[in-house]
Short mmCIF file of C-alpha atoms in Angstrom, two decimals:
data_model
loop_
_atom_site.label_atom_id
_atom_site.label_comp_id
_atom_site.label_asym_id
_atom_site.label_seq_id
_atom_site.Cartn_x
_atom_site.Cartn_y
_atom_site.Cartn_z
CA MET A 30 -8.66 -24.12 19.18
CA SER A 31 -9.42 -23.60 22.89
CA THR A 32 -5.93 -22.47 23.90
CA SER A 33 -5.51 -20.02 21.00
CA ARG A 34 -9.06 -18.73 20.75
CA ARG A 35 -9.61 -14.99 21.08
CA ASP A 36 -13.18 -13.76 20.96
CA LEU A 37 -14.12 -10.47 19.34
CA TRP A 38 -17.11 -8.15 19.60
CA THR A 39 -18.31 -6.75 16.28
CA GLY A 40 -20.78 -3.89 15.96
CA THR A 41 -22.74 -3.48 12.73
CA TYR A 42 -24.68 -0.94 10.71
CA PRO A 43 -28.10 -1.49 9.15
CA THR A 44 -27.82 -3.61 6.03
CA ALA A 45 -28.28 -0.54 3.83
CA GLY A 46 -25.24 1.07 5.42
CA ALA A 47 -24.31 4.07 7.54
CA GLY A 48 -26.85 6.85 7.41
CA SER A 49 -29.79 4.56 6.65
CA PRO A 50 -32.57 4.15 9.22
CA PRO A 51 -31.56 1.88 12.12
CA GLY A 52 -33.67 -1.04 13.24
CA THR A 53 -33.32 -3.40 10.30
CA GLY A 54 -31.79 -6.33 12.18
CA GLU A 55 -28.36 -4.90 12.92
CA GLY A 56 -26.73 -5.66 16.23
CA ILE A 57 -23.68 -7.00 18.03
CA TRP A 58 -21.91 -10.20 17.06
CA ARG A 59 -19.39 -12.36 18.85
CA VAL A 60 -16.77 -13.94 16.59
CA ALA A 61 -13.89 -16.30 17.36
CA LEU A 62 -10.36 -15.70 16.11
CA ASP A 63 -7.90 -18.60 16.07
CA ALA A 64 -4.71 -16.79 17.02
CA SER A 65 -2.57 -19.64 15.72
CA THR A 66 -3.96 -19.52 12.16
CA GLY A 67 -5.92 -16.29 11.76
CA GLY A 68 -9.10 -18.27 11.15
CA LEU A 69 -12.45 -16.68 11.94
CA GLY A 70 -15.62 -18.50 12.85
CA ASP A 71 -18.29 -19.34 15.42
CA ALA A 72 -20.06 -16.07 14.57
CA ARG A 73 -23.25 -15.51 16.52
CA GLN A 74 -25.43 -12.48 17.00
CA VAL A 75 -25.65 -11.78 20.73
CA ALA A 76 -27.73 -8.59 20.69
CA VAL A 77 -30.22 -6.86 18.42
CA THR A 78 -29.77 -3.13 18.93
CA PRO A 79 -29.97 -0.13 16.56
CA ALA A 80 -26.78 0.92 14.76
CA PRO A 81 -24.12 -0.15 17.30
CA SER A 82 -21.34 1.29 15.14
CA PHE A 83 -18.86 1.51 18.01
CA LEU A 84 -18.32 -0.59 21.12
CA ALA A 85 -16.20 -0.42 24.28
CA ALA A 86 -15.56 -3.16 26.83
CA HIS A 87 -15.32 -2.69 30.60
CA PRO A 88 -12.01 -4.12 31.91
CA SER A 89 -13.91 -6.60 34.10
CA GLY A 90 -15.26 -8.22 30.94
CA ARG A 91 -18.72 -8.15 32.49
CA VAL A 92 -20.13 -5.09 30.69
CA LEU A 93 -20.08 -3.98 27.06
CA TYR A 94 -21.14 -0.53 25.87
CA ALA A 95 -22.58 0.27 22.44
CA VAL A 96 -23.56 3.51 20.75
CA GLY A 97 -26.83 3.82 18.90
CA GLU A 98 -25.76 5.91 15.92
CA ASP A 99 -28.92 7.84 15.16
CA THR A 100 -30.19 11.43 15.33
CA ALA A 101 -31.43 10.73 18.85
CA GLY A 102 -28.13 9.23 19.94
CA THR A 103 -27.98 6.61 22.66
CA VAL A 104 -25.52 4.48 24.60
CA THR A 105 -26.53 1.05 25.90
CA ALA A 106 -24.77 -0.94 28.60
CA PHE A 107 -25.02 -4.74 28.25
CA ALA A 108 -24.24 -7.38 30.86
CA VAL A 109 -21.96 -10.09 29.50
CA GLY A 110 -23.15 -13.55 30.48
CA ASP A 111 -21.00 -16.57 31.27
CA ASP A 112 -21.99 -17.97 27.87
CA GLY A 113 -20.81 -14.79 26.10
CA GLY A 114 -24.33 -13.52 25.50
CA LEU A 115 -25.48 -9.96 26.13
CA THR A 116 -28.38 -8.70 28.24
CA PRO A 117 -29.33 -4.98 28.15
CA LEU A 118 -28.83 -3.19 31.47
CA ALA A 119 -29.82 0.36 30.50
CA THR A 120 -30.01 2.76 27.58
CA VAL A 121 -29.37 6.48 28.02
CA GLY A 122 -28.91 9.47 25.76
CA SER A 123 -25.45 10.05 24.31
CA GLY A 124 -25.58 13.83 24.63
CA GLY A 125 -25.96 14.51 20.93
CA ALA A 126 -26.68 13.20 17.46
CA ASP A 127 -25.04 10.22 15.78
CA PRO A 128 -22.56 8.98 18.40
CA CYS A 129 -19.64 7.30 16.63
CA HIS A 130 -16.91 6.63 19.22
CA LEU A 131 -16.62 5.54 22.84
CA LEU A 132 -13.72 5.70 25.29
CA LEU A 133 -13.64 4.32 28.81
CA ASP A 134 -11.09 6.33 30.76
CA ASP A 135 -8.03 4.74 32.36
CA ASP A 136 -9.65 4.15 35.74
CA ALA A 137 -12.95 2.91 34.22
CA ARG A 138 -14.94 5.57 36.05
CA THR A 139 -16.13 7.55 33.06
CA LEU A 140 -17.40 6.64 29.60
CA LEU A 141 -16.80 9.36 27.01
CA VAL A 142 -18.92 9.61 23.86
CA ALA A 143 -18.15 11.50 20.63
CA ASN A 144 -21.34 12.62 18.87
CA TYR A 145 -20.54 13.25 15.23
CA SER A 146 -23.43 15.27 13.86
CA SER A 147 -23.86 17.55 16.88
CA GLY A 148 -20.12 17.79 17.52
CA THR A 149 -20.66 17.24 21.24
CA LEU A 150 -18.86 15.19 23.88
CA GLY A 151 -20.97 13.24 26.38
CA VAL A 152 -19.56 12.39 29.83
CA LEU A 153 -21.15 9.32 31.46
CA PRO A 154 -19.97 8.39 34.99
CA ILE A 155 -19.71 4.63 35.57
CA ASP A 156 -20.07 2.65 38.81
CA PRO A 157 -17.29 0.22 39.86
CA ASP A 158 -19.31 -2.71 38.53
CA GLY A 159 -19.50 -1.09 35.07
CA ARG A 160 -23.10 0.07 35.23
CA PHE A 161 -24.14 3.65 34.57
CA ALA A 162 -24.00 5.80 37.70
CA VAL A 163 -27.25 6.65 39.48
CA GLU A 164 -27.16 10.25 38.27
CA VAL A 165 -26.95 9.09 34.66
CA LEU A 166 -29.79 6.63 35.07
CA ALA A 167 -31.96 9.23 36.81
CA ALA A 168 -31.42 11.79 34.05
CA GLY A 169 -31.30 9.29 31.21
CA ALA A 170 -28.46 11.39 29.86
CA PRO A 171 -24.78 12.25 30.38
CA ALA A 172 -23.69 14.14 33.47
CA GLN A 173 -22.01 16.63 31.12
CA VAL A 174 -22.45 17.58 27.49
CA LEU A 175 -19.66 19.72 26.09
CA GLY A 176 -20.07 21.48 22.77
CA HIS A 177 -17.95 23.53 20.42
CA GLU A 178 -18.28 26.05 17.59
CA GLY A 179 -16.46 26.35 14.29
CA THR A 180 -16.38 25.33 10.65
CA GLY A 181 -13.95 24.25 7.95
CA PRO A 182 -13.55 24.96 4.24
CA ARG A 183 -15.46 21.86 3.05
CA ALA A 184 -19.05 23.07 2.99
CA ASP A 185 -20.43 19.54 2.58
CA ARG A 186 -18.52 18.02 5.54
CA GLN A 187 -17.34 20.93 7.68
CA GLU A 188 -20.40 23.12 8.09
CA GLY A 189 -20.00 22.73 11.86
CA PRO A 190 -18.12 20.75 14.50
CA HIS A 191 -18.04 16.97 14.08
CA ALA A 192 -16.56 15.10 17.04
CA HIS A 193 -15.21 11.83 15.64
CA PHE A 194 -12.83 10.38 18.24
CA VAL A 195 -11.98 10.72 21.94
CA ALA A 196 -8.55 10.06 23.45
CA LEU A 197 -6.73 10.53 26.73
CA ALA A 198 -3.62 12.65 26.44
CA PRO A 199 -0.40 11.15 27.83
CA GLY A 200 -0.38 11.53 31.60
CA GLY A 201 -4.18 11.25 31.81
CA ARG A 202 -4.81 14.86 32.85
CA HIS A 203 -6.59 15.83 29.66
CA VAL A 204 -9.26 14.45 27.33
CA LEU A 205 -8.89 15.17 23.62
CA VAL A 206 -11.63 15.29 20.98
CA VAL A 207 -10.69 14.95 17.32
CA ASP A 208 -13.01 17.32 15.42
CA LEU A 209 -13.38 16.54 11.72
CA GLY A 210 -15.54 19.60 11.14
CA THR A 211 -13.20 22.26 12.52
CA ASP A 212 -9.77 20.72 11.74
CA GLU A 213 -8.86 20.78 15.42
CA VAL A 214 -8.04 18.57 18.38
CA ARG A 215 -10.01 20.00 21.29
CA ARG A 216 -8.68 19.75 24.85
CA TYR A 217 -10.49 19.27 28.17
CA THR A 218 -8.98 19.19 31.66
CA ARG A 219 -10.03 16.28 33.88
CA ASP A 220 -10.87 16.67 37.54
CA PRO A 221 -8.97 13.74 39.11
CA GLY A 222 -11.52 13.42 41.90
CA THR A 223 -14.76 13.49 39.95
CA GLY A 224 -13.77 12.79 36.36
CA ARG A 225 -15.66 15.92 35.25
CA LEU A 226 -14.24 17.93 32.37
CA THR A 227 -13.58 21.61 31.77
CA ALA A 228 -13.00 23.02 28.29
CA ASP A 229 -9.34 24.01 27.97
CA GLY A 230 -8.84 25.31 24.44
CA ILE A 231 -7.31 23.70 21.38
CA ALA A 232 -4.52 21.14 21.61
CA ALA A 233 -3.70 21.17 17.89
CA THR A 234 -4.86 23.05 14.82
CA LEU A 235 -4.51 21.18 11.54
CA PRO A 236 -4.37 22.45 7.94
CA PRO A 237 -7.77 23.60 6.63
CA GLY A 238 -9.69 20.78 5.00
CA THR A 239 -7.77 17.98 6.74
CA GLY A 240 -10.87 16.52 8.36
CA PRO A 241 -9.06 14.69 11.21
CA ARG A 242 -10.76 11.41 12.11
CA HIS A 243 -8.82 9.09 14.45
CA LEU A 244 -5.75 9.51 16.66
CA ALA A 245 -3.10 7.27 18.24
CA PHE A 246 -0.24 8.16 20.59
CA ALA A 247 3.24 6.68 20.50
CA PRO A 248 4.04 4.63 23.65
CA THR A 249 6.54 7.31 24.68
CA GLY A 250 3.85 9.99 24.47
CA GLU A 251 6.17 12.16 22.39
CA HIS A 252 4.20 11.90 19.14
CA ALA A 253 0.60 11.65 18.04
CA TYR A 254 -0.60 10.25 14.71
CA LEU A 255 -3.87 11.19 13.00
CA THR A 256 -5.76 10.28 9.86
CA GLY A 257 -6.95 13.15 7.67
CA GLU A 258 -10.20 11.80 6.24
CA LEU A 259 -10.88 14.65 3.84
CA ASP A 260 -7.41 15.07 2.31
CA ASN A 261 -6.12 11.45 2.39
CA THR A 262 -3.28 12.11 4.81
CA VAL A 263 -1.50 10.76 7.85
CA LEU A 264 -0.25 13.52 10.14
CA VAL A 265 2.45 13.39 12.81
CA LEU A 266 2.36 15.77 15.76
CA ALA A 267 5.26 16.37 18.13
CA TRP A 268 3.49 16.21 21.49
CA ASP A 269 4.32 18.35 24.52
CA ALA A 270 2.91 16.56 27.54
CA ALA A 271 3.33 19.50 29.91
CA SER A 272 1.01 21.74 27.91
CA ALA A 273 -0.98 18.94 26.21
CA THR A 274 -0.40 20.47 22.79
CA GLY A 275 0.71 19.08 19.45
CA ARG A 276 2.79 20.63 16.69
CA LEU A 277 2.55 19.32 13.14
CA VAL A 278 5.92 17.93 12.01
CA GLN A 279 5.05 15.60 9.12
CA THR A 280 2.25 15.03 6.61
CA LEU A 281 2.19 12.27 4.03
CA PRO A 282 -0.42 10.43 1.93
CA ALA A 283 -2.37 7.71 3.70
CA THR A 284 -2.26 5.76 0.44
CA THR A 285 -0.90 6.35 -3.04
CA ARG A 286 -3.61 4.19 -4.59
CA GLY A 287 -6.70 5.60 -6.22
CA PRO A 288 -10.27 4.37 -5.73
CA ALA A 289 -10.88 0.69 -6.33
CA PRO A 290 -13.41 -0.25 -9.04
CA VAL A 291 -16.97 0.34 -7.88
CA ALA A 292 -19.10 -2.77 -7.51
CA ALA A 293 -22.53 -2.88 -9.15
CA GLU A 294 -24.29 -3.15 -5.80
CA ASP A 295 -22.71 0.15 -4.72
CA LEU A 296 -24.16 2.10 -7.66
CA GLY A 297 -27.13 4.30 -7.03
CA PRO A 298 -29.95 4.95 -9.52
CA THR A 299 -27.98 7.74 -11.20
CA GLY A 300 -24.86 5.63 -11.62
CA ILE A 301 -22.99 7.58 -8.94
CA PRO A 302 -21.55 5.31 -6.22
CA TRP A 303 -23.79 5.38 -3.18
CA SER A 304 -21.86 6.76 -0.23
CA PRO A 305 -23.92 7.57 2.86
CA ASP A 306 -20.75 8.36 4.80
CA VAL A 307 -19.80 11.09 2.33
CA PRO A 308 -22.93 12.84 1.09
CA GLY A 309 -22.67 15.19 -1.84
CA PRO A 310 -21.88 15.24 -5.56
CA ASP A 311 -18.19 14.47 -5.12
CA ASP A 312 -18.75 11.10 -3.44
CA ALA A 313 -17.92 9.18 -6.62
CA GLY A 314 -14.41 8.39 -5.54
CA PRO A 315 -12.69 10.27 -2.72
CA VAL A 316 -10.06 8.20 -0.94
CA LEU A 317 -10.97 8.27 2.74
CA PRO A 318 -8.61 7.14 5.53
CA SER A 319 -10.47 5.71 8.51
CA HIS A 320 -8.84 3.99 11.48
CA LEU A 321 -5.19 3.77 12.50
CA ALA A 322 -3.26 1.89 15.18
CA LEU A 323 0.31 1.40 16.34
CA THR A 324 1.80 -2.06 16.72
CA GLY A 325 5.49 -2.32 17.46
CA ASP A 326 7.38 -0.04 15.07
CA ARG A 327 4.52 0.00 12.54
CA LEU A 328 1.62 2.37 12.10
CA LEU A 329 -1.31 0.71 10.32
CA VAL A 330 -3.81 2.85 8.41
CA ALA A 331 -7.01 1.66 6.72
CA THR A 332 -8.29 3.62 3.73
CA ARG A 333 -11.76 3.32 2.28
CA THR A 334 -12.54 3.51 -1.44
CA ALA A 335 -8.92 2.53 -2.16
CA ASP A 336 -9.62 -0.46 0.14
CA VAL A 337 -6.07 -0.91 1.40
CA LEU A 338 -4.24 -1.32 4.68
CA ALA A 339 -1.08 0.75 4.65
CA GLU A 340 1.91 0.03 6.89
CA LEU A 341 4.29 2.83 7.80
CA THR A 342 7.50 2.36 9.74
CA VAL A 343 7.91 4.57 12.81
CA GLY A 344 11.48 5.80 13.07
CA PRO A 345 13.43 6.54 16.28
CA ASP A 346 12.51 10.21 15.77
CA GLY A 347 8.80 9.36 15.58
CA LEU A 348 8.53 10.19 11.90
CA LEU A 349 6.98 7.84 9.34
CA THR A 350 8.28 6.04 6.27
CA PRO A 351 5.86 4.15 3.98
CA ALA A 352 6.58 0.42 4.10
CA ALA A 353 3.76 -1.44 2.32
CA GLU A 354 0.17 -1.25 1.09
CA VAL A 355 -1.94 -4.39 1.23
CA ALA A 356 -5.00 -4.63 -0.99
CA LEU A 357 -7.92 -5.90 1.08
CA PRO A 358 -10.44 -8.41 -0.31
CA GLY A 359 -13.38 -6.37 0.91
CA ARG A 360 -14.69 -2.86 0.46
CA TRP A 361 -14.78 0.11 2.80
CA PRO A 362 -12.45 -0.94 5.69
CA ARG A 363 -14.05 1.16 8.38
CA HIS A 364 -12.23 -0.14 11.44
CA PHE A 365 -9.80 -2.83 12.55
CA ALA A 366 -8.27 -4.34 15.67
CA VAL A 367 -4.79 -5.76 16.18
CA VAL A 368 -5.10 -9.00 18.16
CA ASP A 369 -2.18 -11.33 18.91
CA GLY A 370 -0.32 -10.23 15.79
CA TRP A 371 -3.38 -10.42 13.53
CA VAL A 372 -5.17 -7.45 11.97
CA VAL A 373 -8.93 -8.07 11.93
CA VAL A 374 -10.61 -5.67 9.49
CA ALA A 375 -14.28 -4.69 9.35
CA ASP A 376 -15.02 -4.39 5.60
CA GLN A 377 -18.34 -2.60 5.90
CA ARG A 378 -19.68 -2.55 2.35
CA SER A 379 -18.61 -6.02 1.27
CA HIS A 380 -20.18 -7.40 4.45
CA GLY A 381 -17.32 -9.30 6.03
CA LEU A 382 -14.31 -9.49 8.29
CA SER A 383 -10.83 -10.26 7.02
CA THR A 384 -7.58 -11.11 8.80
CA LEU A 385 -3.93 -10.71 7.89
CA ARG A 386 -0.67 -10.90 9.77
CA VAL A 387 1.05 -7.65 10.69
CA GLY A 388 3.70 -7.25 8.00
CA ALA A 389 2.06 -9.73 5.61
CA THR A 390 1.20 -8.88 2.02
CA ASP A 391 -1.88 -11.07 1.64
CA VAL A 392 -5.09 -11.79 3.52
CA THR A 393 -5.38 -15.04 5.45
CA THR A 394 -9.10 -15.42 6.07
CA THR A 395 -12.45 -13.79 5.38
CA LEU A 396 -15.77 -14.30 7.14
CA ALA A 397 -19.19 -13.09 5.96
CA LEU A 398 -20.89 -10.65 8.34
CA THR A 399 -23.42 -7.96 7.42
CA SER A 400 -22.15 -4.35 7.52
CA PRO A 401 -19.48 -4.63 10.22
CA ALA A 402 -18.47 -1.24 11.62
CA CYS A 403 -16.00 -1.98 14.41
CA VAL A 404 -14.02 -4.81 16.01
CA VAL A 405 -13.21 -4.88 19.74
CA PRO A 406 -11.46 -7.76 21.55
CA VAL A 407 -13.37 -9.46 24.36
CA VAL A 408 -11.57 -8.74 27.65
CA GLY A 409 -11.61 -10.36 31.06
CA LEU A 410 -13.53 -13.48 30.06
CA ARG A 411 -12.50 -16.26 27.67
CA ALA A 412 -14.99 -18.12 25.54
CA GLU A 413 -15.67 -21.78 26.12
CA GLY A 414 -16.30 -24.54 23.60
CA ALA A 415 -16.39 -23.97 19.85
CA GLU A 416 -13.67 -26.26 18.56
CA GLY A 417 -13.06 -24.65 15.20
CA ALA A 418 -12.83 -21.20 13.72
CA GLU A 419 -12.69 -21.87 10.02
CA GLY A 420 -13.42 -19.04 7.64
CA THR A 421 -13.23 -18.80 3.88
CA ALA A 422 -9.68 -18.79 2.60
CA GLY A 423 -8.82 -15.46 1.05
#
């Protein structure tokens, strides 16, 4: 499969799941996707590192970054070897607790880190070769840490700010932080010379209790799409690039399906489904949208508990129409990547990856992998060898 092979980085949680103590063998895996068949295989663990729940690749392909999702949050830079292996270069603080998302800006000069529990944004300057800048290494911490205040109506999830996702606004002049805890999209102005950020108010305010999680912009930059984790919604914002603000123009359910049956291994000692991502007495069955991505005229949305991948058609006006809902073979689809027309899904709680064609109604392949949390395509370098990429037919 040498001509159609696409390698993928996969970050994982501890075997016990998100929220459990890191350091129980989790790490980063490299997996091969056969782009001609959707097959997955040649899985190998290339780094042992605590709770690398999100990854980002330097455009050179020579450096990979990983969060360490823990109370004392970290970010590690790894050198990518010619054989596809990883060697740690440096580990620094993330600027807060429980980092959950990374974004390398468009000129690869700054790595931005969303810290969920502290609600802070860490700003890590990067050298041209992808390594942390000298000032970051000297301090062992971000050059900037930007915080925020606020709450939402959900006392169990919105007692304070919870930065969940970082994005660049169209035009690249602003950085946006999706805050699940305050139902807002925060805005920061970028200094084009230094990459430093200045707080610049709120880009969008969402309905109370939305719990916005992830965001994607239309290629035109005229609309933004968000998942509402706490109210099972997909939201459409009309985006004004000049002011870097969004206005809510459509809200619809992320899925119409209820929770899937709970597996025995997910039941806690009291018979309530164990849900470290959603602590509290109501964690027995909320439907929780996670990641979303645009591909062509389709918006794809993964929803946990219901365990489906929804496809919504994007109209010429930027508004959405539900098109299909595909039941996934695994549980808790936390993240996915669209690679050469294939959707590769990290099914965290059933411990595997699954693939399906965009627009398909059934899953092509599954591959066992412990507690996958995110999938990121390898860039810059292509893998050598490994003739096959067979998985288990799904």
